[in-house]
Coordinates of C-alpha atoms in Angstrom, one line a residue:
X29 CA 69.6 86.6 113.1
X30 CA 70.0 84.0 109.6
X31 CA 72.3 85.6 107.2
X32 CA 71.4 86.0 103.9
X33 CA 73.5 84.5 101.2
X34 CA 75.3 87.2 99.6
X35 CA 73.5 87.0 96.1
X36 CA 70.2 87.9 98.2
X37 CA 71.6 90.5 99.8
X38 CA 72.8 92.4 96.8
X39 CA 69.6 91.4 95.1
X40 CA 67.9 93.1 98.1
X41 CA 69.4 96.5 98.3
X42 CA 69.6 96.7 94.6
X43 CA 65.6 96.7 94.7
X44 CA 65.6 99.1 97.6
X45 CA 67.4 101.4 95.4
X46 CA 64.8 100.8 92.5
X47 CA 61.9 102.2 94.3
X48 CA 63.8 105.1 95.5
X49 CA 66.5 104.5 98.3
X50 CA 69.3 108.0 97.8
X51 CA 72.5 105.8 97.8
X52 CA 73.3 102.2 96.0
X53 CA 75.0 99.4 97.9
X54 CA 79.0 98.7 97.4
X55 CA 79.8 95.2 97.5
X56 CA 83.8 95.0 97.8
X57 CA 85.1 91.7 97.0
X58 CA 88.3 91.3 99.9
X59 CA 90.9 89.2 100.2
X60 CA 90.5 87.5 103.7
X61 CA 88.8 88.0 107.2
X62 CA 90.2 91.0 109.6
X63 CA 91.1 90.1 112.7
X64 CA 89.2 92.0 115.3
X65 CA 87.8 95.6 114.8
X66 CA 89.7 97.3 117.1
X67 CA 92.7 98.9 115.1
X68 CA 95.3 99.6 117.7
X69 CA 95.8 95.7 117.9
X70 CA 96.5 94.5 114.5
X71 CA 98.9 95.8 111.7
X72 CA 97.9 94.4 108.7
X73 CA 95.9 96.1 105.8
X74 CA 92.9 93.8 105.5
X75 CA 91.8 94.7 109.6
X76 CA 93.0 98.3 108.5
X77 CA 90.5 98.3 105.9
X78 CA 87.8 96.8 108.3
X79 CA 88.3 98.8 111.0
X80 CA 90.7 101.8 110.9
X81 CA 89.3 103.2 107.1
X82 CA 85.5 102.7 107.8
X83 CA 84.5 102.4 110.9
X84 CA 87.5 105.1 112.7
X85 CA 89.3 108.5 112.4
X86 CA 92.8 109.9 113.4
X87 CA 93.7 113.2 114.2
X88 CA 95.3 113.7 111.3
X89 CA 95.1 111.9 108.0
X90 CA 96.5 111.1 104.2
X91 CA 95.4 113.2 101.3
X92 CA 93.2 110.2 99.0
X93 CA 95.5 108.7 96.4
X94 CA 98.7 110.1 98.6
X95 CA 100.9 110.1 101.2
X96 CA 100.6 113.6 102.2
X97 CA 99.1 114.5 105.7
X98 CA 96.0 116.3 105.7
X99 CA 93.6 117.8 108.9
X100 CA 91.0 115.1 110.1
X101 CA 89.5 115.0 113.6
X102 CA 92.4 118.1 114.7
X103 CA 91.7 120.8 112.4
X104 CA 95.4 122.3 113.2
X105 CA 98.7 122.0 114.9
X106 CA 101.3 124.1 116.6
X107 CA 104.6 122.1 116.9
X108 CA 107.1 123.2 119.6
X109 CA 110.5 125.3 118.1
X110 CA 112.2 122.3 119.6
X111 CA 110.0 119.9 117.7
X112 CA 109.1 118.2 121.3
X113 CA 105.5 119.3 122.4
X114 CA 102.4 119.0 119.3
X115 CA 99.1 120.6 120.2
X116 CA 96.4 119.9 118.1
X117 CA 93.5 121.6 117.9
X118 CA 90.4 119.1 117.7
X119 CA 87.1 119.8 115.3
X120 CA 83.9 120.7 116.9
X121 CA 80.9 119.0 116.4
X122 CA 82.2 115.3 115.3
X123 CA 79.7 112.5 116.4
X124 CA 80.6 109.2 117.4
X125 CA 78.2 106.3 116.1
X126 CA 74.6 105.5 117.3
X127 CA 73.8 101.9 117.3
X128 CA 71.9 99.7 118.9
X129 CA 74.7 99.1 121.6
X130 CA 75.9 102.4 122.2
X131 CA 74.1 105.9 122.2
X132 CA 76.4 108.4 122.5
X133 CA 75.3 111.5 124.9
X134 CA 78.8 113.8 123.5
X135 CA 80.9 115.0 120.7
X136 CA 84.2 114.1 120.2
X137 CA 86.8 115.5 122.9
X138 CA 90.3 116.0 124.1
X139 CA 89.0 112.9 126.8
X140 CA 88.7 110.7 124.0
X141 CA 92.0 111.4 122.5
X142 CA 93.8 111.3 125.8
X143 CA 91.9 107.7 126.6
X144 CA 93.0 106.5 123.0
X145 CA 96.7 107.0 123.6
X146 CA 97.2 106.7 127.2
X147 CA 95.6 102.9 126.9
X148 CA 98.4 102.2 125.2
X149 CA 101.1 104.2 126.4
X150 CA 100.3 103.6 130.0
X151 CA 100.7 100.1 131.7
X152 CA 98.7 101.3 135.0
X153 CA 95.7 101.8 132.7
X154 CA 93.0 99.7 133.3
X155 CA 92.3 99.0 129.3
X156 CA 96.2 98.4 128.8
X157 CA 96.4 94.9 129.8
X158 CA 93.2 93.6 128.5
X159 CA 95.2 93.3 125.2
X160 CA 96.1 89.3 125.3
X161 CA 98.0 90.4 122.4
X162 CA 99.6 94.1 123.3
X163 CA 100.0 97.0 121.0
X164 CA 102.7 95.6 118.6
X165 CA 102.6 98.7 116.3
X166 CA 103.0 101.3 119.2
X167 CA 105.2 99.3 120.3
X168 CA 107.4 98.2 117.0
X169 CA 107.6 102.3 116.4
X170 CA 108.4 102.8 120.1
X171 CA 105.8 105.1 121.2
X172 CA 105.9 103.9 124.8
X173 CA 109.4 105.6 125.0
X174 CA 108.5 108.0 122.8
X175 CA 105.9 109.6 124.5
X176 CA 106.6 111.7 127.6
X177 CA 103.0 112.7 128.2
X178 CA 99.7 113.1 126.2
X179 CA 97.3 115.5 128.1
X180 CA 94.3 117.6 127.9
X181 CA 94.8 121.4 127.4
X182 CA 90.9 122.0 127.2
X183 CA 88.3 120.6 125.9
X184 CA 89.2 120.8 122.4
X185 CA 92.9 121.1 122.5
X186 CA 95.4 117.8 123.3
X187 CA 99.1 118.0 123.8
X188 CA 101.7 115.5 123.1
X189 CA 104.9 116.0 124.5
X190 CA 108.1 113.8 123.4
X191 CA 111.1 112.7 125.3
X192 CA 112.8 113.1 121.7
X193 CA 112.8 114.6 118.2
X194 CA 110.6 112.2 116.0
X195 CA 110.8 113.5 112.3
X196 CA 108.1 111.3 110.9
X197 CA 106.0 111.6 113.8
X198 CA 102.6 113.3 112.4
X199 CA 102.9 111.0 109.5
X200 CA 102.8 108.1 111.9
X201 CA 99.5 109.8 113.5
X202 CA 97.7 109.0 110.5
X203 CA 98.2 105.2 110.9
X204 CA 95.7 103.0 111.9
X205 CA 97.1 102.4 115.5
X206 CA 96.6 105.7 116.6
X207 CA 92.5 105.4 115.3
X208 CA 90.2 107.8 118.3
X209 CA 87.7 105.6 120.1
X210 CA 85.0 107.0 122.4
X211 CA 86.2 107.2 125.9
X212 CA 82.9 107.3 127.1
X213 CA 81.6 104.0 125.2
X214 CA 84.7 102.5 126.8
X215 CA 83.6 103.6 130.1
X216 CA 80.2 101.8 129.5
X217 CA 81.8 98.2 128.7
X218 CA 84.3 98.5 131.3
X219 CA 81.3 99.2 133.9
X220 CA 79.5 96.1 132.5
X221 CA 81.9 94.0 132.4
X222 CA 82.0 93.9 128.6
X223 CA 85.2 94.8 127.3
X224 CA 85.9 92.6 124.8
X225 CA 82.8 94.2 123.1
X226 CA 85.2 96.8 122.1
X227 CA 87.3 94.5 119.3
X228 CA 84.0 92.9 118.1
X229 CA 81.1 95.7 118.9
X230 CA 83.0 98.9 117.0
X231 CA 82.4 102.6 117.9
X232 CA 84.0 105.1 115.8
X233 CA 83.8 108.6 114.2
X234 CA 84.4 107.4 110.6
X235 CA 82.5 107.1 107.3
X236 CA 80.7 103.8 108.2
X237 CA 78.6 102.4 111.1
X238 CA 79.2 98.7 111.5
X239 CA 76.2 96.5 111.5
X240 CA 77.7 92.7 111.6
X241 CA 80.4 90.6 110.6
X242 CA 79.8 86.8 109.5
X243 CA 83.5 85.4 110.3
X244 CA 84.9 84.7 106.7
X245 CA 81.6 85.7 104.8
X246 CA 80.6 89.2 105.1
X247 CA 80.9 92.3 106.7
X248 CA 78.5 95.0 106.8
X249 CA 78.1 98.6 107.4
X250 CA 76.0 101.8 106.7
X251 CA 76.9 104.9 105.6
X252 CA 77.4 107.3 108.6
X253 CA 74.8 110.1 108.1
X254 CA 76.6 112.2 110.7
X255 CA 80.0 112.2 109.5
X256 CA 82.3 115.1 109.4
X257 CA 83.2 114.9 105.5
X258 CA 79.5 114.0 104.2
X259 CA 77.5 111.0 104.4
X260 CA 79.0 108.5 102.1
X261 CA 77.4 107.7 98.4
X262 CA 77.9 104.3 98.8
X263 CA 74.7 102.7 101.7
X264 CA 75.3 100.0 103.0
X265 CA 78.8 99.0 101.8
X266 CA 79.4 95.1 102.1
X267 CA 83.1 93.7 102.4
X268 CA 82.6 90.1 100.5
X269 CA 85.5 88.0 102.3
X270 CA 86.7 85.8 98.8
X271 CA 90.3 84.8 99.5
X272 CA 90.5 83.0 95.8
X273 CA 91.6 85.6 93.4
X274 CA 90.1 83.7 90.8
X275 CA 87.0 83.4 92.7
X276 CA 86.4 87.5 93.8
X277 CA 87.1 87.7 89.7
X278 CA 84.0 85.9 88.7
X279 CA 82.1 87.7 91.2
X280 CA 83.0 91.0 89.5
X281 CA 82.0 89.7 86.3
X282 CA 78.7 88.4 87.4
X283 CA 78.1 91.5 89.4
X284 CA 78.0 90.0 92.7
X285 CA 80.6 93.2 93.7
X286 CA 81.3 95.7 92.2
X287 CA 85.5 95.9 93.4
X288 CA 87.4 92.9 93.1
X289 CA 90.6 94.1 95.5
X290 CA 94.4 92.1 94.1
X291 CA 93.6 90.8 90.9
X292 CA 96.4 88.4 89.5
X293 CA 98.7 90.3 87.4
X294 CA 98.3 87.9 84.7
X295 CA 94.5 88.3 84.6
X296 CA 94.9 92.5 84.1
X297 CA 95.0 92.3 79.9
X298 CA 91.4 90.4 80.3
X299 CA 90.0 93.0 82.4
X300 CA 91.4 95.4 80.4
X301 CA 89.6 94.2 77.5
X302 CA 86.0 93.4 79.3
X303 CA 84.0 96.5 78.3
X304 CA 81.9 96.3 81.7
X305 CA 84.8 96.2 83.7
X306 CA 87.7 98.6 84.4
X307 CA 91.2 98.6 86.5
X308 CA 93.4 100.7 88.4
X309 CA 96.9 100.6 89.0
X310 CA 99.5 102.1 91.3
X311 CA 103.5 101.4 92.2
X312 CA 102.6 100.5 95.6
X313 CA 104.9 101.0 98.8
X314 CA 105.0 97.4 99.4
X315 CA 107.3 94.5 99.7
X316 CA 106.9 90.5 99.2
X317 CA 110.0 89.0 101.0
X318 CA 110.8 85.8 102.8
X319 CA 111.7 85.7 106.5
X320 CA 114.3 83.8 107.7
X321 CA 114.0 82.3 111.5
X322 CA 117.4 83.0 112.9
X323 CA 116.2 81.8 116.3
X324 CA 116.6 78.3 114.7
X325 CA 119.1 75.5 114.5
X326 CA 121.1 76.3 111.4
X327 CA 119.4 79.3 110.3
X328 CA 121.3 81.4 113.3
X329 CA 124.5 80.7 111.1
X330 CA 124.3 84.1 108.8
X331 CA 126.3 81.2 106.2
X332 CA 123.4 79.1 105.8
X333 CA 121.0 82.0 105.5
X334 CA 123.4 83.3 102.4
X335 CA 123.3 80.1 100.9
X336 CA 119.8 80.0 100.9
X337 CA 119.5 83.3 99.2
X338 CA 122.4 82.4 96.6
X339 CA 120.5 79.5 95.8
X340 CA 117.4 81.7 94.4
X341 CA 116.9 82.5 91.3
X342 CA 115.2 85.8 91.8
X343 CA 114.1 87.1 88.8
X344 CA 112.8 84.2 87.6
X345 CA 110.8 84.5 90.9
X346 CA 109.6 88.1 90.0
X347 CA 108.6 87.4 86.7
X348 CA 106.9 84.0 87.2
X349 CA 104.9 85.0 90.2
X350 CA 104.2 88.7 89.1
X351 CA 104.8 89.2 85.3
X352 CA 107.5 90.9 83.6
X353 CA 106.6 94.6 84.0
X354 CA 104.4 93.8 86.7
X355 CA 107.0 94.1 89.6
X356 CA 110.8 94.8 89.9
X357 CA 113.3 92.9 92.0
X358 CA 113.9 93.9 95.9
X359 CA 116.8 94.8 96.8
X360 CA 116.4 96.4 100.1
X361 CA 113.4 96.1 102.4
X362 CA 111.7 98.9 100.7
X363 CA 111.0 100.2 97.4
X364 CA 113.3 102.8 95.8
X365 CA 111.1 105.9 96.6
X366 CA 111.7 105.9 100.0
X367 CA 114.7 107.7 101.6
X368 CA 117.7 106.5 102.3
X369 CA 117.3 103.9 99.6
X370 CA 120.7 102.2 99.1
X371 CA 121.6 101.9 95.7
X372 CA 124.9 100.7 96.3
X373 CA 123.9 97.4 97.3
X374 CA 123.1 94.7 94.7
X375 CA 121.7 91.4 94.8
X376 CA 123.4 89.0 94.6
X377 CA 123.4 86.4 91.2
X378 CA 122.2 82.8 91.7
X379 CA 125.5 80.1 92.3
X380 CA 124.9 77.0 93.7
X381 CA 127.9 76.0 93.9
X382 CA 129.0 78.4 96.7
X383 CA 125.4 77.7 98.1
X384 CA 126.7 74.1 98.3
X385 CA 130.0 75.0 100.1
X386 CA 128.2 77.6 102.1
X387 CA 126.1 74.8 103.9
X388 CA 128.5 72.7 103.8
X389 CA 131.4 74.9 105.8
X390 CA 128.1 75.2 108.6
X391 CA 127.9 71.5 108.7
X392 CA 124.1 71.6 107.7
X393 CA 123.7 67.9 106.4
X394 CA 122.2 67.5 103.0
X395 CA 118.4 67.0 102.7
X396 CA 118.0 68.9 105.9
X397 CA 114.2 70.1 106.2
X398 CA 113.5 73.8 106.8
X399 CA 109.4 74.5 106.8
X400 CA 108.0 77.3 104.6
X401 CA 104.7 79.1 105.9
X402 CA 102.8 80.4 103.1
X403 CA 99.0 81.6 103.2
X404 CA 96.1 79.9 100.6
X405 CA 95.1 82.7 98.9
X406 CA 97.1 85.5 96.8
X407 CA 97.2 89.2 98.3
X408 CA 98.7 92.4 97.3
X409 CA 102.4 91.4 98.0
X410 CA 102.3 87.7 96.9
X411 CA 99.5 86.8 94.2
X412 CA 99.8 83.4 93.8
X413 CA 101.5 82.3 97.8
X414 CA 101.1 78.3 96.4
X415 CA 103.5 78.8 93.4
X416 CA 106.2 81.4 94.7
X417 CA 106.6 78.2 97.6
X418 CA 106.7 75.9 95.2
X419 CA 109.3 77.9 92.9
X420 CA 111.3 78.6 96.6
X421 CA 111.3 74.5 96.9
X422 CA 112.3 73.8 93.5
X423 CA 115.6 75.8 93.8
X424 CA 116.7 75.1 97.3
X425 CA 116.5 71.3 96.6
X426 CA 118.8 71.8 94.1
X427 CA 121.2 72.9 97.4
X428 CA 120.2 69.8 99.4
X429 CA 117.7 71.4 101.2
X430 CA 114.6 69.9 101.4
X431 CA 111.3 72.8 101.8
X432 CA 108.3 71.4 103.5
X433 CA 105.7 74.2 102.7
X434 CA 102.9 74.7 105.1
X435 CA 99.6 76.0 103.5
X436 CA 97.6 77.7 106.0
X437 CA 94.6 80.1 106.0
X438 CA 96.1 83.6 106.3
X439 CA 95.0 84.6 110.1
X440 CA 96.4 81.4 111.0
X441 CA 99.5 81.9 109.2
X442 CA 100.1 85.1 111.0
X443 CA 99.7 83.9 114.4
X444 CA 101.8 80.8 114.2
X445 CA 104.6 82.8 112.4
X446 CA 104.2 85.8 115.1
X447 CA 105.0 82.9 117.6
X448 CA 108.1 81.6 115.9
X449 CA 107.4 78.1 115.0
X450 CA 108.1 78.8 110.9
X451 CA 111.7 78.3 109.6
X452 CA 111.2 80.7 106.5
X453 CA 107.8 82.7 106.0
X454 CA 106.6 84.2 102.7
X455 CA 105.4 87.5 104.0
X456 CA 104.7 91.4 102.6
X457 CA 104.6 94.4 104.1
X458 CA 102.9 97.4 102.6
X459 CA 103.7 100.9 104.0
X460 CA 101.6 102.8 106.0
X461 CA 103.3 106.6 106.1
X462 CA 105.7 106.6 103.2
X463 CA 108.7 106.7 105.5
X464 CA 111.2 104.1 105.9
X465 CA 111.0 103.6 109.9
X466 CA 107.6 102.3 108.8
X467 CA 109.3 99.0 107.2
X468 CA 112.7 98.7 109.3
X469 CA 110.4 99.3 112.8
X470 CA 107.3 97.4 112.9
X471 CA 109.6 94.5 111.0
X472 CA 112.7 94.4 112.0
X473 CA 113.3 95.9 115.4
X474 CA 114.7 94.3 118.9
X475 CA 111.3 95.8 120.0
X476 CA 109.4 93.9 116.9
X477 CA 111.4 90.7 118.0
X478 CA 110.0 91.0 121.4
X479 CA 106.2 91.0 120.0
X480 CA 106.8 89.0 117.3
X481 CA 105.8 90.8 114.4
X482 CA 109.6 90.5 113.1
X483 CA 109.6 86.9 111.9
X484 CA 113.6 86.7 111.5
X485 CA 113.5 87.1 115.7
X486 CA 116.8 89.2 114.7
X487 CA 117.7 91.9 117.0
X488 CA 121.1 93.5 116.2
X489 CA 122.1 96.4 118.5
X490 CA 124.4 98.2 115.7
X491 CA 121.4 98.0 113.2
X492 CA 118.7 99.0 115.9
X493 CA 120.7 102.3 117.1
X494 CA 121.1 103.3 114.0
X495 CA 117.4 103.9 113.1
X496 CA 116.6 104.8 116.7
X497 CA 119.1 108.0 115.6
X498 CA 117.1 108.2 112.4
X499 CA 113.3 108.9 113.8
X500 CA 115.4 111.3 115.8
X501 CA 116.6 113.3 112.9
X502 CA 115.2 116.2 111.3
X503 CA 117.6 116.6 108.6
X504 CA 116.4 114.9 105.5
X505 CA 120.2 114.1 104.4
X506 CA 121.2 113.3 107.6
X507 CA 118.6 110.5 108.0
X508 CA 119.3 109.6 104.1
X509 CA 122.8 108.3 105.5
X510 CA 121.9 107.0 108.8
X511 CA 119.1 104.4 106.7
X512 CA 121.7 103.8 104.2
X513 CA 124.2 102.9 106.4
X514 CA 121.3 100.2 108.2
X515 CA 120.4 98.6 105.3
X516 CA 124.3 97.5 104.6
X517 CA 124.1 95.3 107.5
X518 CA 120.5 94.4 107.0
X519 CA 122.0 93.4 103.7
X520 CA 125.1 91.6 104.7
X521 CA 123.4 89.8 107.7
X522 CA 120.4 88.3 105.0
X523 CA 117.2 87.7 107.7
X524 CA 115.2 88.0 104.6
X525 CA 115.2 87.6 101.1
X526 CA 114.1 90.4 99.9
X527 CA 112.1 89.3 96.8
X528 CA 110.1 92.2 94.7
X529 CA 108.1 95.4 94.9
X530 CA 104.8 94.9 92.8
X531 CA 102.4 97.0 91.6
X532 CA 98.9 97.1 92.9
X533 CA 95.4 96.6 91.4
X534 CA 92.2 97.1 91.7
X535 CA 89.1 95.8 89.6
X536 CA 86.1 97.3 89.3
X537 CA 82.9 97.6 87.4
X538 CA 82.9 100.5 85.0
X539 CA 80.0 102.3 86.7
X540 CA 82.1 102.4 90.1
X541 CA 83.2 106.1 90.1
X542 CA 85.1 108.2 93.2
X543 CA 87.7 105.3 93.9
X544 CA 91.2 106.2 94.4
X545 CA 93.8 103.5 94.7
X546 CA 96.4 104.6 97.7
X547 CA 100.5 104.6 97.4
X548 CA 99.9 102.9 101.1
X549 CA 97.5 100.3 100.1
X550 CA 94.8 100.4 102.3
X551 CA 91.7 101.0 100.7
X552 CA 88.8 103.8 101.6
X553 CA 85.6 103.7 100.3
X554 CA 84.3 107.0 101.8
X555 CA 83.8 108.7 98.4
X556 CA 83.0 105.5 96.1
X557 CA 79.7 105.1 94.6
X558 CA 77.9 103.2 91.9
X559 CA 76.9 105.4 89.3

């Protein structure tokens, strides 16, 4: 089928709504191009936005605007006086999609829950290895040693038992790797041979039935007329992929969508002051930091990796790339509201000299190269990737080390930096549960090391038992000190330069009504509309 360019597309459904169509279209202006459709395979926001907050459901889920658990496809829960079986009780009547590929002939079940987590807990499974690329978030959170056994109870009722304690455990069933497929759309690929339909052909429960994806144009869905909260307001809802900030700006303005998601933080006062437009702001859970390769020649030496952070001029950093007010300084890997926070530690003030002696006592030569990966278009963590490279560069050469910065399209980025070939990476990380083993796991494990989704390739036994015996602990204090005592060598051993927490925003036209901005940074549009 010939796309449509986007302007016709608008143009079209805004004239199907003048002669009478219930629900206006939502174009959403995004950032870049997910990666598949199949959530349990990917752990960034953008294919979380595609796939896990439109097209799927979890068992449970996060109250809009919060990071507070709330009842999604499991009404309720009984948790174990031990705190080592969960059974949840699953909601009746939930339909999975009807498209043109797949008509379901069932509800939603325990077998669909069961399917979802034993393809990824169990190696024997016949789905499990036709992942080329694993399951790096169950793995990074360790759910494969976690989980002793998920099973059927009836048809509506699933248990999970655990081989330990896991204190943020339900909050890490709302994430996007634990999203419900249909086992029995599975079961119809996997008899025809078409498995790989399942990453690219999308069946779900959630708000929005997927209709096509033009790779780095457009995605498209419809609101799901069948779906458990209410049909959403917003038919058909069109993610605009528009990796220039600059660019997904101008479309705002000229109404060619109607969100514009990561404004740069210097272009908020003119949206403030447009009277057609609006904005929304939030102290995001999020982190833009650089990784340091210690797999690397010179950069295993923890000397040269303190020299390189002694050498930055972090604030200026902050405030050039963000905009005083607009962020604060990082510290540890993770903003201030999370627990087990470390106040104690500070960063460190710029001095080059003992930079220069630094490199010097590790025998790293002067003008010695290190490569920079850095993506071509600004996101929530790093607005403008170009210039916070450049500013990097400008401050290590002052050292003797000479930055070579690689530009690369984002997905690209990812992939070469999940296989190791970067020295440093500019990289962010936005949390997905509000607890800390959601940052220190999926980035900085021995497991995450194995997968590749830590770029440091650090693994450091001390560091990793520590917030093994964390997830483990109930005791809100207790975990407190055991974080605490993690990031002190997290600190002291400098895999990354932690750089800033920014705030978030959002940009919309003023009609746009029924958006809330999330603390976790994914964005659902289950309950936005055009007024």
């Amino acid at each position: 089928m010939k796309m449509l360019p986007l302007r016709a597309v608008v143009a079209a459904t805004v004239l199907m709504t003048a002669i009478g169509a219930s629900a206006k279209p939502l174009v959403v202006c995004t950032e870049a191009s997910p990666e598949g459709f199949d959530p349990v395979l990917y752990t960034t926001a953008v294919t979380a936005d595609a796939a896990a907050e439109t097209l799927f459901n979890r068992l449970v889920d996060f109250k809009p605007g919060t990071a507070q658990i709330q009842p999604a496809l499991a009404e309720s829960w009984d948790i174990s006086p031990d705190g080592l079986q969960y059974t949840f009780h699953l909601r009746p009547g939930v339909a999975f999609h009807t498209t043109d590929y797949f008509k379901p002939t069932r509800t939603l079940n325990a077998d669909d829950v069961v399917w979802s987590f034993q393809r990824q807990l169990d190696p024997n499974h016949p789905w499990h290895k036709q992942s080329a690329v694993g399951f790096p978030y169950f793995e990074s959170m360790d759910f494969q040693n976690l989980l002793k056994r998920v099973e059927k109870v009836d048809d509506m009722s699933v248990r999970f038992t655990l081989n330990r304690p896991e204190a943020p455990f339900l909050l890490d069933l709302g994430m996007a790797f634990t999203s419900i497929h249909s086992a029995e759309y599975a079961a119809q690929l996997q008899k025809a041979d078409k498995m790989a339909d399942l990453n690219s052909k999308p069946i779900g429960t959630g708000p929005f039935i997927f209709q096509r994806y033009a790779k780095d144009a457009q995605v498209r869905y419809k609101a799901n007329p069948h779906y458990f909260r209410g049909k959403p307001p917003a038919d058909p809802l069109i993610f605009a992929i528009t990796p220039d900030n600059n660019t997904r700006l101008q479309k705002l303005k000229a109404n060619e969508c109607q969100v514009a998601l990561y404004p740069k933080p210097d272009d908020v006062p003119s949206i403030q002051a447009d009277p057609a437009l609006q904005i929304a702001t939030i102290a995001a859970m999020s982190t833009g930091y650089t990784a340091i390769n210690t797999s690397h020649p010179y950069l295993s030496d923890v000397r040269v990796r303190r020299a390189i952070e002694l050498a930055l001029d972090k604030q200026n950093y902050v405030d050039t790339l963000y905009g005083k007010g607009n962020a604060i300084a990082a510290v540890n890997p993770y903003p201030p509201a999370l627990l087990g926070y470390n106040t104690t530690l500070k960063n460190p003030p710029q001095d080059l000299d003992q930079a220069r002696a630094l490199l010097k006592e590790a025998g790293v030569p002067p003008g010695t190269v290190f490569t920079l990966y850095t993506r071509n278009a600004g996101g929530p963590t790093n607005p403008n990737p170009q210039l916070g490279a450049q500013l990097i560069q400008a401050d290590l050469a002052k050292v003797g080390i000479t930055i070579d910065i690689r530009v690369m399209e984002w997905a690209e980025m990812l992939k070469r930096a999940k296989k190791g070939e970067h020295d440093l990476v500019s990289a962010g990380w936005s949390g997905d549960n509000g607890d800390p083993d959601n940052f220190l796991g999926p980035l900085l494990s021995c497991e995450a090391a194995k997968n590749g989704e830590n770029y440091s390739r650090w693994c450091n036994p001390q560091f990793q038992a520590l917030i093994t015996q964390a997830r483990a602990t109930t005791g809100t204090a207790e975990r407190a000190a055991l974080y605490e005592k993690a990031l002190v060598i997290l600190h002291d051993e400098v895999v990354w330069v932690d750089q800033a927490h920014p705030k978030m925003f959002t940009a919309m036209r003023k009609n746009v009504d029924g958006y809330y901005m999330n603390p976790l940074t994914t964005n659902n549009f289950a309950t936005t509309q055009v007024k």
